[in-house]
PDB file of C-alpha atoms in Angstrom:
ATOM      1  CA  MET A   1     -39.031  49.112  58.940  1.00 35.00           C
ATOM      2  CA  PHE A   2     -40.086  45.454  58.688  1.00 33.00           C
ATOM      3  CA  LEU A   3     -36.688  44.116  57.841  1.00 36.00           C
ATOM      4  CA  ARG A   4     -35.446  45.370  61.532  1.00 40.00           C
ATOM      5  CA  PHE A   5     -38.628  44.741  63.021  1.00 37.00           C
ATOM      6  CA  THR A   6     -38.962  41.436  61.555  1.00 35.00           C
ATOM      7  CA  PHE A   7     -35.635  40.185  62.597  1.00 37.00           C
ATOM      8  CA  LEU A   8     -34.914  42.197  65.750  1.00 37.00           C
ATOM      9  CA  LEU A   9     -38.389  42.631  66.928  1.00 38.00           C
ATOM     10  CA  VAL A  10     -39.199  40.044  64.685  1.00 37.00           C
ATOM     11  CA  CYS A  11     -36.768  37.867  66.029  1.00 42.00           C
ATOM     12  CA  LEU A  12     -36.843  39.444  69.365  1.00 39.00           C
ATOM     13  CA  LEU A  13     -39.963  39.290  71.245  1.00 39.00           C
ATOM     14  CA  GLY A  14     -43.613  41.260  70.939  1.00 38.00           C
ATOM     15  CA  SER A  15     -46.283  43.455  72.037  1.00 38.00           C
ATOM     16  CA  ALA A  16     -49.991  42.756  71.907  1.00 38.00           C
ATOM     17  CA  VAL A  17     -51.631  39.975  73.465  1.00 40.00           C
ATOM     18  CA  SER A  18     -55.077  38.980  74.675  1.00 40.00           C
ATOM     19  CA  LEU A  19     -55.476  39.163  78.374  1.00 41.00           C
ATOM     20  CA  ARG A  20     -57.862  36.527  79.695  1.00 41.00           C
ATOM     21  CA  ALA A  21     -59.045  35.648  83.403  1.00 47.00           C
ATOM     22  CA  GLN A  22     -56.832  32.418  83.652  1.00 67.00           C
ATOM     23  CA  PRO A  23     -53.283  32.999  85.156  1.00 82.00           C
ATOM     24  CA  MET A  24     -49.909  32.198  83.699  1.00 90.00           C
ATOM     25  CA  PRO A  25     -48.594  28.709  84.474  1.00 93.00           C
ATOM     26  CA  GLU A  26     -45.796  28.877  86.745  1.00 92.00           C
ATOM     27  CA  HIS A  27     -43.162  27.111  84.262  1.00 93.00           C
ATOM     28  CA  ILE A  28     -44.258  29.713  81.563  1.00 95.00           C
ATOM     29  CA  LYS A  29     -43.555  32.610  83.954  1.00 94.00           C
ATOM     30  CA  LYS A  30     -40.292  31.093  84.728  1.00 93.00           C
ATOM     31  CA  SER A  31     -39.423  30.713  81.183  1.00 95.00           C
ATOM     32  CA  LEU A  32     -40.447  34.583  80.440  1.00 95.00           C
ATOM     33  CA  ASP A  33     -38.190  35.840  83.336  1.00 94.00           C
ATOM     34  CA  LYS A  34     -35.196  34.813  81.626  1.00 95.00           C
ATOM     35  CA  LEU A  35     -35.965  37.804  79.073  1.00 96.00           C
ATOM     36  CA  VAL A  36     -36.228  40.530  81.951  1.00 94.00           C
ATOM     37  CA  GLY A  37     -33.545  42.995  81.955  1.00 92.00           C
ATOM     38  CA  THR A  38     -31.599  45.437  79.645  1.00 92.00           C
ATOM     39  CA  TRP A  39     -30.097  43.543  76.612  1.00 92.00           C
ATOM     40  CA  GLU A  40     -27.830  44.370  73.405  1.00 90.00           C
ATOM     41  CA  ILE A  41     -28.785  42.656  70.486  1.00 92.00           C
ATOM     42  CA  THR A  42     -26.365  41.872  67.508  1.00 90.00           C
ATOM     43  CA  THR A  43     -26.749  40.318  63.986  1.00 88.00           C
ATOM     44  CA  GLN A  44     -25.374  39.990  60.790  1.00 80.00           C
ATOM     45  CA  LEU A  45     -27.023  41.725  57.885  1.00 74.00           C
ATOM     46  CA  ASP A  46     -25.470  41.435  54.445  1.00 69.00           C
ATOM     47  CA  GLY A  47     -22.528  40.956  55.968  1.00 70.00           C
ATOM     48  CA  ARG A  48     -22.526  44.080  58.111  1.00 71.00           C
ATOM     49  CA  PRO A  49     -23.177  43.679  61.831  1.00 77.00           C
ATOM     50  CA  VAL A  50     -26.449  45.731  63.656  1.00 81.00           C
ATOM     51  CA  THR A  51     -26.591  46.469  66.977  1.00 84.00           C
ATOM     52  CA  GLU A  52     -29.862  47.151  68.909  1.00 87.00           C
ATOM     53  CA  ARG A  53     -30.783  47.774  72.655  1.00 90.00           C
ATOM     54  CA  VAL A  54     -34.137  46.636  74.508  1.00 92.00           C
ATOM     55  CA  LYS A  55     -35.381  46.537  77.993  1.00 92.00           C
ATOM     56  CA  LEU A  56     -38.103  44.021  79.064  1.00 93.00           C
ATOM     57  CA  SER A  57     -39.711  44.436  82.339  1.00 92.00           C
ATOM     58  CA  TRP A  58     -43.020  42.855  84.028  1.00 91.00           C
ATOM     59  CA  ILE A  59     -46.211  44.774  84.653  1.00 86.00           C
ATOM     60  CA  ASN A  60     -49.661  44.073  86.102  1.00 80.00           C
ATOM     61  CA  GLY A  61     -48.454  42.070  88.879  1.00 81.00           C
ATOM     62  CA  GLU A  62     -45.908  40.060  86.524  1.00 86.00           C
ATOM     63  CA  SER A  63     -48.880  39.008  84.392  1.00 87.00           C
ATOM     64  CA  VAL A  64     -47.796  40.568  81.258  1.00 91.00           C
ATOM     65  CA  LEU A  65     -44.138  40.987  80.097  1.00 93.00           C
ATOM     66  CA  VAL A  66     -43.561  44.334  78.036  1.00 92.00           C
ATOM     67  CA  TYR A  67     -40.371  45.708  76.037  1.00 91.00           C
ATOM     68  CA  GLN A  68     -39.126  49.085  74.678  1.00 88.00           C
ATOM     69  CA  GLY A  69     -36.148  49.269  72.343  1.00 88.00           C
ATOM     70  CA  GLU A  70     -34.251  51.389  69.758  1.00 86.00           C
ATOM     71  CA  GLY A  71     -32.342  50.302  66.793  1.00 80.00           C
ATOM     72  CA  GLU A  72     -32.726  50.926  62.758  1.00 70.00           C
ATOM     73  CA  ASN A  73     -34.666  49.665  59.546  1.00 62.00           C
ATOM     74  CA  PHE A  74     -32.883  46.984  58.289  1.00 57.00           C
ATOM     75  CA  ARG A  75     -33.351  48.109  54.802  1.00 55.00           C
ATOM     76  CA  THR A  76     -32.892  51.889  55.103  1.00 54.00           C
ATOM     77  CA  GLY A  77     -30.751  52.309  58.157  1.00 59.00           C
ATOM     78  CA  ILE A  78     -33.194  54.865  59.840  1.00 66.00           C
ATOM     79  CA  LYS A  79     -32.993  54.704  63.673  1.00 74.00           C
ATOM     80  CA  THR A  80     -36.422  53.550  65.048  1.00 80.00           C
ATOM     81  CA  ARG A  81     -38.094  52.634  68.359  1.00 83.00           C
ATOM     82  CA  PHE A  82     -40.073  49.587  69.041  1.00 86.00           C
ATOM     83  CA  SER A  83     -42.452  48.589  71.837  1.00 89.00           C
ATOM     84  CA  GLY A  84     -44.462  45.402  72.344  1.00 91.00           C
ATOM     85  CA  ILE A  85     -46.312  43.034  74.989  1.00 93.00           C
ATOM     86  CA  LEU A  86     -46.484  39.355  75.865  1.00 94.00           C
ATOM     87  CA  GLY A  87     -48.945  37.465  77.675  1.00 93.00           C
ATOM     88  CA  TRP A  88     -50.679  34.241  78.309  1.00 94.00           C
ATOM     89  CA  ASP A  89     -53.214  32.587  76.085  1.00 93.00           C
ATOM     90  CA  PRO A  90     -55.129  30.095  77.968  1.00 92.00           C
ATOM     91  CA  GLU A  91     -57.082  28.553  75.314  1.00 92.00           C
ATOM     92  CA  ARG A  92     -53.954  28.224  72.777  1.00 93.00           C
ATOM     93  CA  LYS A  93     -51.743  27.435  75.420  1.00 94.00           C
ATOM     94  CA  THR A  94     -49.180  29.820  73.975  1.00 96.00           C
ATOM     95  CA  VAL A  95     -47.386  33.035  74.707  1.00 96.00           C
ATOM     96  CA  GLU A  96     -48.765  35.639  72.383  1.00 95.00           C
ATOM     97  CA  GLU A  97     -47.044  38.710  71.502  1.00 94.00           C
ATOM     98  CA  SER A  98     -47.432  41.684  68.924  1.00 86.00           C
ATOM     99  CA  GLY A  99     -45.697  45.126  68.566  1.00 89.00           C
ATOM    100  CA  PHE A 100     -45.335  48.113  66.605  1.00 86.00           C
ATOM    101  CA  ASP A 101     -42.515  50.688  65.950  1.00 82.00           C
ATOM    102  CA  THR A 102     -41.912  54.287  64.970  1.00 78.00           C
ATOM    103  CA  SER A 103     -41.737  53.453  61.062  1.00 75.00           C
ATOM    104  CA  GLY A 104     -45.355  52.309  61.348  1.00 76.00           C
ATOM    105  CA  GLY A 105     -44.449  48.431  61.313  1.00 82.00           C
ATOM    106  CA  THR A 106     -46.808  45.880  63.422  1.00 87.00           C
ATOM    107  CA  PHE A 107     -45.857  42.298  64.353  1.00 89.00           C
ATOM    108  CA  SER A 108     -47.131  39.330  65.920  1.00 93.00           C
ATOM    109  CA  ALA A 109     -45.973  35.994  67.127  1.00 95.00           C
ATOM    110  CA  ASN A 110     -46.925  32.946  69.063  1.00 96.00           C
ATOM    111  CA  HIS A 111     -44.639  31.121  71.439  1.00 96.00           C
ATOM    112  CA  ARG A 112     -44.913  27.503  72.172  1.00 96.00           C
ATOM    113  CA  ILE A 113     -42.903  26.655  75.474  1.00 96.00           C
ATOM    114  CA  SER A 114     -42.478  22.970  76.669  1.00 92.00           C
ATOM    115  CA  GLY A 115     -39.455  22.094  79.320  1.00 86.00           C
ATOM    116  CA  ASP A 116     -36.276  23.928  77.687  1.00 86.00           C
ATOM    117  CA  LYS A 117     -38.042  24.090  74.119  1.00 94.00           C
ATOM    118  CA  TRP A 118     -39.145  27.315  73.011  1.00 96.00           C
ATOM    119  CA  ILE A 119     -40.376  27.778  69.230  1.00 97.00           C
ATOM    120  CA  GLY A 120     -42.940  29.763  67.344  1.00 96.00           C
ATOM    121  CA  GLU A 121     -44.119  31.380  64.361  1.00 96.00           C
ATOM    122  CA  MET A 122     -44.098  35.254  63.475  1.00 95.00           C
ATOM    123  CA  SER A 123     -45.403  37.431  61.147  1.00 93.00           C
ATOM    124  CA  GLY A 124     -44.124  41.387  60.351  1.00 89.00           C
ATOM    125  CA  LYS A 125     -45.823  43.736  58.310  1.00 86.00           C
ATOM    126  CA  SER A 126     -44.213  47.273  57.052  1.00 79.00           C
ATOM    127  CA  VAL A 127     -43.886  49.602  54.107  1.00 72.00           C
ATOM    128  CA  VAL A 128     -40.663  49.391  52.388  1.00 71.00           C
ATOM    129  CA  GLU A 129     -39.730  52.443  49.653  1.00 69.00           C
ATOM    130  CA  GLY A 130     -43.718  52.684  49.622  1.00 71.00           C
ATOM    131  CA  LYS A 131     -44.313  49.298  49.087  1.00 78.00           C
ATOM    132  CA  PRO A 132     -45.750  46.952  51.649  1.00 81.00           C
ATOM    133  CA  LYS A 133     -43.987  44.124  52.838  1.00 85.00           C
ATOM    134  CA  VAL A 134     -44.949  40.881  54.876  1.00 90.00           C
ATOM    135  CA  GLU A 135     -42.366  38.755  56.430  1.00 90.00           C
ATOM    136  CA  THR A 136     -42.962  35.308  58.070  1.00 94.00           C
ATOM    137  CA  GLY A 137     -40.788  32.870  59.508  1.00 95.00           C
ATOM    138  CA  THR A 138     -40.326  30.295  62.362  1.00 97.00           C
ATOM    139  CA  ARG A 139     -38.238  31.373  65.737  1.00 96.00           C
ATOM    140  CA  GLU A 140     -36.605  29.218  68.130  1.00 97.00           C
ATOM    141  CA  PHE A 141     -35.176  30.732  71.516  1.00 97.00           C
ATOM    142  CA  VAL A 142     -32.024  29.249  72.693  1.00 95.00           C
ATOM    143  CA  PHE A 143     -30.561  30.261  76.308  1.00 95.00           C
ATOM    144  CA  ASP A 144     -26.764  29.625  76.999  1.00 92.00           C
ATOM    145  CA  ASP A 145     -26.861  31.118  80.393  1.00 91.00           C
ATOM    146  CA  LYS A 146     -28.805  33.588  82.368  1.00 91.00           C
ATOM    147  CA  ASP A 147     -26.868  36.644  80.525  1.00 91.00           C
ATOM    148  CA  ASN A 148     -26.705  35.366  76.770  1.00 93.00           C
ATOM    149  CA  TRP A 149     -29.324  34.083  74.757  1.00 95.00           C
ATOM    150  CA  ALA A 150     -30.256  33.907  70.920  1.00 95.00           C
ATOM    151  CA  ILE A 151     -33.233  33.470  68.526  1.00 96.00           C
ATOM    152  CA  LEU A 152     -32.680  31.630  65.516  1.00 95.00           C
ATOM    153  CA  CYS A 153     -35.007  32.642  62.476  1.00 94.00           C
ATOM    154  CA  THR A 154     -35.538  30.024  59.971  1.00 95.00           C
ATOM    155  CA  ASP A 155     -37.863  29.440  57.232  1.00 95.00           C
ATOM    156  CA  ILE A 156     -38.100  33.187  56.534  1.00 93.00           C
ATOM    157  CA  LYS A 157     -39.880  34.486  53.752  1.00 92.00           C
ATOM    158  CA  VAL A 158     -40.243  38.232  52.491  1.00 88.00           C
ATOM    159  CA  ASP A 159     -43.768  38.156  50.079  1.00 88.00           C
ATOM    160  CA  GLY A 160     -43.410  34.552  49.924  1.00 89.00           C
ATOM    161  CA  ASP A 161     -39.816  34.498  48.668  1.00 91.00           C
ATOM    162  CA  ASN A 162     -37.237  32.788  50.746  1.00 89.00           C
ATOM    163  CA  ILE A 163     -34.517  34.525  52.431  1.00 88.00           C
ATOM    164  CA  ASP A 164     -31.345  33.567  54.376  1.00 88.00           C
ATOM    165  CA  ASP A 165     -31.792  32.371  57.824  1.00 90.00           C
ATOM    166  CA  ARG A 166     -30.699  34.772  60.814  1.00 90.00           C
ATOM    167  CA  LYS A 167     -29.450  34.496  64.459  1.00 92.00           C
ATOM    168  CA  LEU A 168     -30.041  37.545  66.795  1.00 93.00           C
ATOM    169  CA  ARG A 169     -27.884  37.131  69.774  1.00 93.00           C
ATOM    170  CA  PHE A 170     -28.789  38.946  73.386  1.00 95.00           C
ATOM    171  CA  ARG A 171     -26.464  39.931  75.942  1.00 92.00           C
ATOM    172  CA  ARG A 172     -27.299  41.139  78.918  1.00 91.00           C
ATOM    173  CA  ILE A 173     -26.055  45.113  79.694  1.00 86.00           C
ATOM    174  CA  ALA A 174     -26.078  47.300  82.865  1.00 76.00           C
ATOM    175  CA  ASP A 175     -29.139  49.699  82.622  1.00 65.00           C
ATOM    176  CA  GLU A 176     -28.258  52.936  84.436  1.00 51.00           C
ATOM    177  CA  THR A 177     -31.921  53.800  84.844  1.00 49.00           C
ATOM    178  CA  ASP A 178     -32.487  49.963  87.051  1.00 45.00           C
ATOM    179  CA  SER A 179     -31.039  51.489  90.043  1.00 43.00           C
ATOM    180  CA  SER A 180     -32.503  53.598  92.636  1.00 41.00           C
ATOM    181  CA  SER A 181     -32.257  57.120  91.989  1.00 43.00           C
ATOM    182  CA  SER A 182     -33.225  60.535  93.542  1.00 48.00           C
ATOM    183  CA  GLU A 183     -33.346  62.216  90.343  1.00 68.00           C
ATOM    184  CA  GLY A 184     -36.376  63.853  89.344  1.00 81.00           C
ATOM    185  CA  CYS A 185     -38.344  63.018  86.055  1.00 88.00           C
ATOM    186  CA  PRO A 186     -36.895  63.362  83.014  1.00 88.00           C
ATOM    187  CA  TRP A 187     -40.307  64.469  81.041  1.00 90.00           C
ATOM    188  CA  GLN A 188     -40.953  67.862  80.780  1.00 86.00           C
ATOM    189  CA  TRP A 189     -44.222  68.452  82.211  1.00 90.00           C
ATOM    190  CA  MET A 190     -47.060  69.759  80.017  1.00 93.00           C
ATOM    191  CA  LEU A 191     -48.733  72.286  81.966  1.00 92.00           C
ATOM    192  CA  GLY A 192     -51.995  74.523  81.304  1.00 94.00           C
ATOM    193  CA  ASP A 193     -54.712  73.748  78.910  1.00 96.00           C
ATOM    194  CA  TRP A 194     -54.427  71.473  76.023  1.00 96.00           C
ATOM    195  CA  GLN A 195     -56.906  70.384  73.214  1.00 97.00           C
ATOM    196  CA  VAL A 196     -56.926  66.862  72.289  1.00 97.00           C
ATOM    197  CA  GLU A 197     -57.693  65.625  68.450  1.00 97.00           C
ATOM    198  CA  ARG A 198     -58.073  61.543  68.298  1.00 96.00           C
ATOM    199  CA  SER A 199     -57.827  59.665  65.080  1.00 95.00           C
ATOM    200  CA  ASP A 200     -61.268  58.121  66.036  1.00 94.00           C
ATOM    201  CA  GLY A 201     -62.979  61.265  65.637  1.00 94.00           C
ATOM    202  CA  THR A 202     -63.410  62.054  69.392  1.00 94.00           C
ATOM    203  CA  SER A 203     -61.860  64.905  71.322  1.00 95.00           C
ATOM    204  CA  ALA A 204     -61.263  66.172  74.606  1.00 96.00           C
ATOM    205  CA  LYS A 205     -59.946  69.353  76.827  1.00 97.00           C
ATOM    206  CA  VAL A 206     -57.426  68.788  79.535  1.00 97.00           C
ATOM    207  CA  ASN A 207     -55.611  70.974  82.176  1.00 96.00           C
ATOM    208  CA  TRP A 208     -52.646  70.007  83.809  1.00 96.00           C
ATOM    209  CA  ARG A 209     -51.521  71.754  87.020  1.00 93.00           C
ATOM    210  CA  GLN A 210     -48.972  71.418  89.747  1.00 90.00           C
ATOM    211  CA  PRO A 211     -49.540  72.408  93.523  1.00 85.00           C
ATOM    212  CA  ASP A 212     -47.472  74.619  94.955  1.00 76.00           C
ATOM    213  CA  GLY A 213     -44.128  73.336  95.518  1.00 68.00           C
ATOM    214  CA  ALA A 214     -44.706  69.984  93.766  1.00 70.00           C
ATOM    215  CA  VAL A 215     -41.952  68.567  91.537  1.00 76.00           C
ATOM    216  CA  ASP A 216     -42.484  65.227  90.486  1.00 86.00           C
ATOM    217  CA  TYR A 217     -46.358  65.094  90.373  1.00 90.00           C
ATOM    218  CA  LEU A 218     -49.473  66.923  88.887  1.00 93.00           C
ATOM    219  CA  PHE A 219     -53.064  67.015  88.765  1.00 94.00           C
ATOM    220  CA  GLY A 220     -55.005  66.913  85.505  1.00 95.00           C
ATOM    221  CA  THR A 221     -58.816  67.148  84.546  1.00 96.00           C
ATOM    222  CA  TRP A 222     -59.917  65.735  81.424  1.00 96.00           C
ATOM    223  CA  HIS A 223     -63.223  66.837  79.681  1.00 96.00           C
ATOM    224  CA  GLU A 224     -64.118  64.235  76.923  1.00 95.00           C
ATOM    225  CA  SER A 225     -66.499  65.068  73.972  1.00 94.00           C
ATOM    226  CA  ASP A 226     -69.246  62.434  75.113  1.00 92.00           C
ATOM    227  CA  GLY A 227     -69.142  64.794  78.248  1.00 93.00           C
ATOM    228  CA  THR A 228     -67.206  62.499  80.482  1.00 94.00           C
ATOM    229  CA  VAL A 229     -64.957  64.406  82.960  1.00 95.00           C
ATOM    230  CA  LEU A 230     -62.128  62.438  84.423  1.00 95.00           C
ATOM    231  CA  HIS A 231     -59.746  63.569  87.520  1.00 96.00           C
ATOM    232  CA  GLU A 232     -56.026  62.773  87.241  1.00 96.00           C
ATOM    233  CA  ILE A 233     -53.173  62.264  89.294  1.00 95.00           C
ATOM    234  CA  VAL A 234     -49.491  61.633  87.508  1.00 95.00           C
ATOM    235  CA  GLY A 235     -46.418  60.989  89.471  1.00 93.00           C
ATOM    236  CA  TRP A 236     -42.924  59.857  89.044  1.00 92.00           C
ATOM    237  CA  GLU A 237     -41.573  56.778  90.815  1.00 89.00           C
ATOM    238  CA  ALA A 238     -38.008  57.849  91.289  1.00 87.00           C
ATOM    239  CA  ASP A 239     -36.566  54.510  92.235  1.00 83.00           C
ATOM    240  CA  ARG A 240     -38.209  52.330  89.255  1.00 82.00           C
ATOM    241  CA  ARG A 241     -37.931  55.770  86.736  1.00 86.00           C
ATOM    242  CA  HIS A 242     -41.582  55.114  85.847  1.00 90.00           C
ATOM    243  CA  LEU A 243     -43.949  57.833  85.039  1.00 93.00           C
ATOM    244  CA  VAL A 244     -47.860  56.418  86.536  1.00 94.00           C
ATOM    245  CA  ALA A 245     -51.105  58.303  85.997  1.00 96.00           C
ATOM    246  CA  HIS A 246     -54.371  57.428  87.024  1.00 96.00           C
ATOM    247  CA  ALA A 247     -57.749  58.846  86.541  1.00 96.00           C
ATOM    248  CA  TYR A 248     -61.346  58.318  87.171  1.00 96.00           C
ATOM    249  CA  GLY A 249     -64.334  59.953  85.853  1.00 94.00           C
ATOM    250  CA  THR A 250     -68.173  59.523  85.373  1.00 88.00           C
ATOM    251  CA  ASN A 251     -70.049  56.382  84.909  1.00 88.00           C
ATOM    252  CA  GLY A 252     -67.236  53.935  85.505  1.00 92.00           C
ATOM    253  CA  ALA A 253     -64.983  55.804  83.235  1.00 94.00           C
ATOM    254  CA  TYR A 254     -60.937  55.396  84.234  1.00 96.00           C
ATOM    255  CA  PHE A 255     -57.468  55.122  82.569  1.00 96.00           C
ATOM    256  CA  ALA A 256     -54.252  53.793  84.079  1.00 95.00           C
ATOM    257  CA  VAL A 257     -50.974  54.141  81.966  1.00 94.00           C
ATOM    258  CA  ARG A 258     -47.650  53.164  83.196  1.00 92.00           C
ATOM    259  CA  PHE A 259     -44.452  54.672  81.222  1.00 92.00           C
ATOM    260  CA  GLN A 260     -41.780  52.531  81.553  1.00 86.00           C
ATOM    261  CA  ASN A 261     -39.359  54.350  79.039  1.00 85.00           C
ATOM    262  CA  VAL A 262     -39.388  57.953  80.060  1.00 88.00           C
ATOM    263  CA  ASN A 263     -36.919  60.426  78.221  1.00 86.00           C
ATOM    264  CA  LEU A 264     -37.111  64.476  77.865  1.00 83.00           C
ATOM    265  CA  HIS A 265     -39.266  64.425  74.879  1.00 87.00           C
ATOM    266  CA  HIS A 266     -40.455  60.909  74.457  1.00 89.00           C
ATOM    267  CA  MET A 267     -41.937  58.382  76.784  1.00 89.00           C
ATOM    268  CA  SER A 268     -43.827  54.608  76.128  1.00 89.00           C
ATOM    269  CA  GLY A 269     -45.796  52.341  78.080  1.00 89.00           C
ATOM    270  CA  PHE A 270     -48.859  50.140  78.800  1.00 90.00           C
ATOM    271  CA  LEU A 271     -52.182  51.808  79.087  1.00 93.00           C
ATOM    272  CA  ARG A 272     -55.574  50.124  80.170  1.00 93.00           C
ATOM    273  CA  THR A 273     -58.783  52.258  79.730  1.00 94.00           C
ATOM    274  CA  ARG A 274     -62.567  52.207  80.069  1.00 94.00           C
ATOM    275  CA  ASN A 275     -64.901  54.676  78.543  1.00 91.00           C
ATOM    276  CA  ALA A 276     -68.485  55.721  79.979  1.00 89.00           C
ATOM    277  CA  LYS A 277     -69.922  52.978  78.159  1.00 90.00           C
ATOM    278  CA  GLY A 278     -68.268  50.207  79.312  1.00 91.00           C
ATOM    279  CA  GLU A 279     -65.990  49.457  76.768  1.00 91.00           C
ATOM    280  CA  SER A 280     -62.349  48.558  77.768  1.00 92.00           C
ATOM    281  CA  GLN A 281     -59.210  48.493  75.905  1.00 92.00           C
ATOM    282  CA  THR A 282     -55.521  47.736  76.942  1.00 91.00           C
ATOM    283  CA  GLY A 283     -52.423  48.116  74.858  1.00 90.00           C
ATOM    284  CA  VAL A 284     -49.056  50.218  74.086  1.00 90.00           C
ATOM    285  CA  LEU A 285     -49.177  53.955  74.525  1.00 92.00           C
ATOM    286  CA  GLU A 286     -46.212  56.094  73.050  1.00 91.00           C
ATOM    287  CA  VAL A 287     -45.884  59.934  73.443  1.00 93.00           C
ATOM    288  CA  LYS A 288     -43.743  62.376  71.466  1.00 91.00           C
ATOM    289  CA  ARG A 289     -43.445  65.862  72.184  1.00 90.00           C
ATOM    290  CA  VAL A 290     -43.062  67.923  68.915  1.00 88.00           C
ATOM    291  CA  SER A 291     -42.621  71.395  70.500  1.00 88.00           C
ATOM    292  CA  ASP A 292     -43.429  73.166  73.687  1.00 86.00           C
ATOM    293  CA  THR A 293     -47.168  73.453  72.278  1.00 91.00           C
ATOM    294  CA  GLU A 294     -47.677  70.328  70.655  1.00 93.00           C
ATOM    295  CA  ALA A 295     -46.983  66.570  71.321  1.00 94.00           C
ATOM    296  CA  THR A 296     -48.526  63.439  69.485  1.00 94.00           C
ATOM    297  CA  SER A 297     -49.451  60.213  70.786  1.00 94.00           C
ATOM    298  CA  ARG A 298     -50.024  56.775  69.336  1.00 93.00           C
ATOM    299  CA  PHE A 299     -51.809  53.862  71.014  1.00 93.00           C
ATOM    300  CA  LEU A 300     -51.711  50.248  69.874  1.00 89.00           C
ATOM    301  CA  ALA A 301     -54.467  48.173  71.728  1.00 88.00           C
ATOM    302  CA  THR A 302     -54.197  44.539  72.004  1.00 83.00           C
ATOM    303  CA  ASP A 303     -57.043  43.814  69.301  1.00 84.00           C
ATOM    304  CA  GLY A 304     -55.015  45.779  66.682  1.00 84.00           C
ATOM    305  CA  THR A 305     -56.827  49.046  66.830  1.00 88.00           C
ATOM    306  CA  VAL A 306     -54.371  52.082  66.335  1.00 91.00           C
ATOM    307  CA  ILE A 307     -55.580  55.405  67.688  1.00 94.00           C
ATOM    308  CA  THR A 308     -53.464  58.753  67.102  1.00 94.00           C
ATOM    309  CA  GLU A 309     -53.727  61.764  69.079  1.00 96.00           C
ATOM    310  CA  ILE A 310     -52.458  65.493  68.452  1.00 96.00           C
ATOM    311  CA  LEU A 311     -52.210  67.627  71.662  1.00 96.00           C
ATOM    312  CA  ARG A 312     -51.838  71.333  71.355  1.00 95.00           C
ATOM    313  CA  ASN A 313     -51.187  74.107  74.073  1.00 95.00           C
ATOM    314  CA  VAL A 314     -54.496  76.432  74.047  1.00 95.00           C
ATOM    315  CA  THR A 315     -53.354  78.464  77.275  1.00 87.00           C
ATOM    316  CA  LYS A 316     -54.496  82.013  76.789  1.00 71.00           C
TER     317      LYS A 316
END
C-alpha cells in the first residue's frame, strides 16, 4: 500500500495533525482552500497510467482540512481507501499532515507555504509482501489554475534506495454528492443491541433505536466498561450528505463524529472524544459493515494511536 499511499496519498495530502489553540493564518487557509473539492488523480507507474479519486473538505469551522479517497496499491494493484487530515502547527509554522489507508499503511508530511511556494517532506510506511517498507521524499505543489494542479515528488527513497521522481496530476471533477439532495441516508442503520470490543481492552454496550416515523435520525445509549453512560443522537444532513453523531455522558464524557464519506456499508470521517478521566482524542474514524450482525471500525488519532473495534448485534 505504501507505494500508492506514498505517491497518491504520499504525493497527495495527508491526515493527522496536532491541533492547537492558535488559529490558522489567513494566507495559509487561502492556500489550503485551493485543495477543496473532488479530484481525479493520474500518474504514471512503470509506464502504465494509474487513476485515483479524492475529496477534500473543511471541518471544525474551517480549521482542519480532511480528505477521503480511493485508489490502488501501486505494488499489488489491490483497490484501497485512504483518509487523512491537514492542520496548522503554530510552533513549527507548517501545515502538518498524516493519514492511513485500508491496507494498513500510514503517512505523515509537513508543508512549508510561503507566497506561491509550497514544499515539504513526506514519509510513508506500509507492508509489501509481508515485508515492511519505508518511503521518504520531497513534494512540491504546483497550481496551474483552480481546476488543475500537481504534486512533484523528488528525492524519493524506498528503504534508503533511490527511485524515479513522480508527478501526480489533479483535475477537478463533478461530485454528485456535493449538490443538495432530498435523498435519504445511504448508510443502513444498525438498530437494536450491540456489543463493542476494542483493541485497547475496553468494551461497551450500545442500543440504537428510531422514534416512530423517523427516517434519517436515531437515538443511542452507550454503557461503557468504565461505568460511563452516554446518550447519543445520530442524524443525516441531506444537503451536505454527512452523517453526524453527538453523545454526552457522565463526568464530562462526550464524543462528536462527522462522517463526510457515507455509503451503504462503509463510512469515514472525523471524531473528537473525551472520556470520564478528562482525556481527549481527535482523529479519523472509519466504519465498515461486515454483515447484518457485525461491523468493524478503525480510529487513527492525531497522536498516531490506532484503536480498532468489533461491533456485534446481540439483540434477542
